[in-house]
C-alpha positions in Angstrom: -60.0 31.5 -38.3 -60.0 31.5 -42.1 -60.3 34.6 -44.1 -61.9 34.9 -47.5 -60.5 38.1 -48.8 -56.8 38.1 -48.2 -54.2 35.5 -47.3 -51.2 37.7 -47.9 -49.0 38.8 -45.0 -47.8 42.4 -44.6 -45.2 43.5 -42.2 -44.3 46.7 -40.3 -40.5 46.2 -39.8 -39.9 48.1 -36.5 -42.0 45.7 -34.4 -42.8 42.9 -36.9 -46.5 43.5 -36.8 -48.1 41.2 -39.3 -51.5 41.5 -41.0 -52.3 37.9 -41.4 -55.6 38.2 -43.1 -58.7 40.3 -43.6 -62.4 39.5 -44.1 -64.7 42.0 -45.6 -68.5 41.5 -45.1 -71.3 43.6 -46.5 -73.9 43.2 -43.7 -76.6 45.4 -45.3 -77.2 48.0 -48.0 -75.4 50.6 -45.9 -73.6 48.5 -43.4 -70.2 46.9 -43.7 -67.7 45.0 -41.5 -63.9 44.5 -41.7 -62.3 41.8 -39.6 -58.5 41.8 -39.5 -56.1 39.5 -37.8 -52.7 40.8 -36.6 -49.8 39.2 -34.8 -46.2 40.0 -33.9 -43.6 37.5 -35.0 -40.9 37.5 -32.5 -40.0 35.8 -29.1 -41.0 38.7 -26.9 -44.3 38.8 -25.0 -46.3 42.0 -25.0 -49.1 43.3 -22.9 -52.4 44.2 -24.5 -51.5 47.9 -24.0 -48.2 47.5 -25.7 -49.9 45.6 -28.7 -52.3 48.6 -29.0 -49.3 51.0 -29.0 -47.6 48.9 -31.7 -50.8 48.8 -33.7 -51.3 52.6 -33.4 -47.8 53.3 -34.6 -48.1 50.9 -37.6 -49.3 51.8 -41.1 -52.2 49.5 -40.5 -53.8 52.0 -38.1 -54.4 54.3 -41.1 -57.5 53.2 -43.0 -61.0 54.3 -44.0 -63.9 51.9 -44.2 -66.9 53.1 -46.3 -68.9 52.1 -49.3 -67.9 48.7 -50.8 -64.3 48.9 -49.9 -61.6 49.9 -47.4 -58.6 52.1 -48.2 -55.2 52.8 -46.7 -55.2 56.5 -45.9 -52.2 58.1 -44.2 -53.2 60.2 -41.2 -56.8 58.9 -41.0 -58.3 56.1 -38.8 -61.9 55.4 -39.8 -63.8 58.7 -39.5 -61.1 60.1 -37.2 -57.8 61.8 -37.6 -55.2 59.3 -36.5 -53.5 61.8 -34.3 -56.7 62.3 -32.3 -57.0 58.5 -31.4 -54.9 57.6 -28.4 -54.3 54.1 -26.8 -56.2 55.4 -23.8 -59.3 55.8 -26.0 -59.6 52.0 -26.2 -61.7 50.9 -23.1 -61.9 47.4 -21.8 -65.3 45.6 -22.0 -66.1 43.8 -18.8 -66.4 40.0 -18.8 -69.7 38.0 -18.8 -70.5 38.2 -22.5 -70.5 42.0 -22.6 -68.4 41.8 -25.8 -71.1 39.8 -27.6 -73.9 42.1 -26.2 -71.9 45.1 -27.3 -71.6 43.8 -30.9 -75.3 42.7 -30.9 -76.3 46.2 -30.0 -74.3 47.6 -32.9 -75.5 45.1 -35.4 -79.1 45.6 -34.4 -79.0 49.3 -33.9 -81.9 51.3 -35.5 -80.9 54.3 -37.6 -83.0 57.0 -39.3 -81.3 56.1 -42.5 -82.3 53.3 -44.9 -80.5 50.2 -43.7 -81.6 46.9 -45.1 -79.9 44.0 -43.3 -78.6 40.9 -45.2 -79.6 38.1 -42.7 -77.3 35.6 -44.5 -74.3 37.9 -44.1 -75.3 38.6 -40.4 -75.2 34.8 -39.9 -71.7 34.5 -41.4 -70.6 37.5 -39.2 -72.0 35.8 -36.1 -70.2 32.6 -37.0 -66.9 34.5 -37.3 -67.5 36.5 -34.1 -68.2 33.2 -32.1 -64.9 31.8 -33.3 -63.1 35.0 -32.3 -64.8 35.1 -28.9 -63.8 31.5 -28.1 -60.2 32.3 -28.9 -59.9 35.6 -27.0 -59.4 36.7 -23.4 -59.7 40.5 -23.5 -61.9 42.8 -25.5 -61.7 46.6 -25.9 -63.7 49.1 -27.9 -62.9 52.5 -29.3 -64.7 55.0 -27.1 -64.5 57.7 -29.8 -67.2 55.7 -31.7 -69.8 56.7 -29.2 -68.9 60.4 -29.3 -68.7 60.3 -33.1 -72.4 59.2 -33.2 -73.3 62.1 -30.9 -71.6 64.8 -33.0 -72.9 63.6 -36.4 -73.8 65.3 -38.6 -72.7 68.7 -37.4 -68.9 68.2 -37.1 -66.5 66.1 -39.2 -62.9 65.3 -38.4 -61.9 65.1 -42.1 -63.6 65.2 -45.5 -64.3 61.4 -45.6 -66.0 61.2 -42.3 -69.2 62.7 -43.5 -69.8 59.5 -45.5 -70.3 57.5 -42.3 -73.5 57.5 -40.1 -71.8 55.3 -37.5 -68.5 53.6 -36.8 -67.7 51.0 -34.2 -64.4 49.3 -33.5 -63.5 46.4 -31.2 -60.1 44.8 -30.6 -60.0 41.2 -29.3 -56.7 39.9 -27.8 -56.2 36.2 -28.4 -54.9 33.5 -26.0 -52.2 32.9 -28.5 -49.1 35.0 -27.9 -49.1 38.5 -29.3 -52.1 38.5 -31.6 -55.4 40.2 -31.9 -58.5 40.6 -34.1 -59.8 44.0 -35.1 -63.5 44.3 -35.9 -64.6 47.5 -37.6 -68.3 48.2 -38.3 -69.5 51.1 -40.3 -72.8 52.4 -41.6 -72.7 54.9 -44.5 
């Protein structure tokens, strides 16, 4: 998959986790998506759980996605405090196209907030997702995303989380050795 935004590679030395590219899409007036591709550059083979552990311990785990940009923010993962998100909070999506159905329900979710969808951007998003889907064998989602939607807007984990109406995160493990895609979707 080719990425438009960044072709630079960043590394976390302890496990050689590489950020091979990111793609940012504005899907609507208040809706954005970040797709990142990660890999580990060594001769070992890791389970999907171990890859999640490596990702969680890397600096790449700490970011905020809101507005027209995403930022590296130590101690924060999306609208959550990083320390509150555990590997066990990533739940496997069953086979039979449930991953595509899960993404579709997020993209087409109705909110009480103004949310004009950019159909051209949604088309590009679907194109990228179909390429990812054909290259992956296992899909997980961050269960915290659902509880975040339920507690909004009465409780925030940190001062930036109030800017988001919804946050959804999926990780797709590829057939290639030791690599995965991260798909983050946020409405602000």
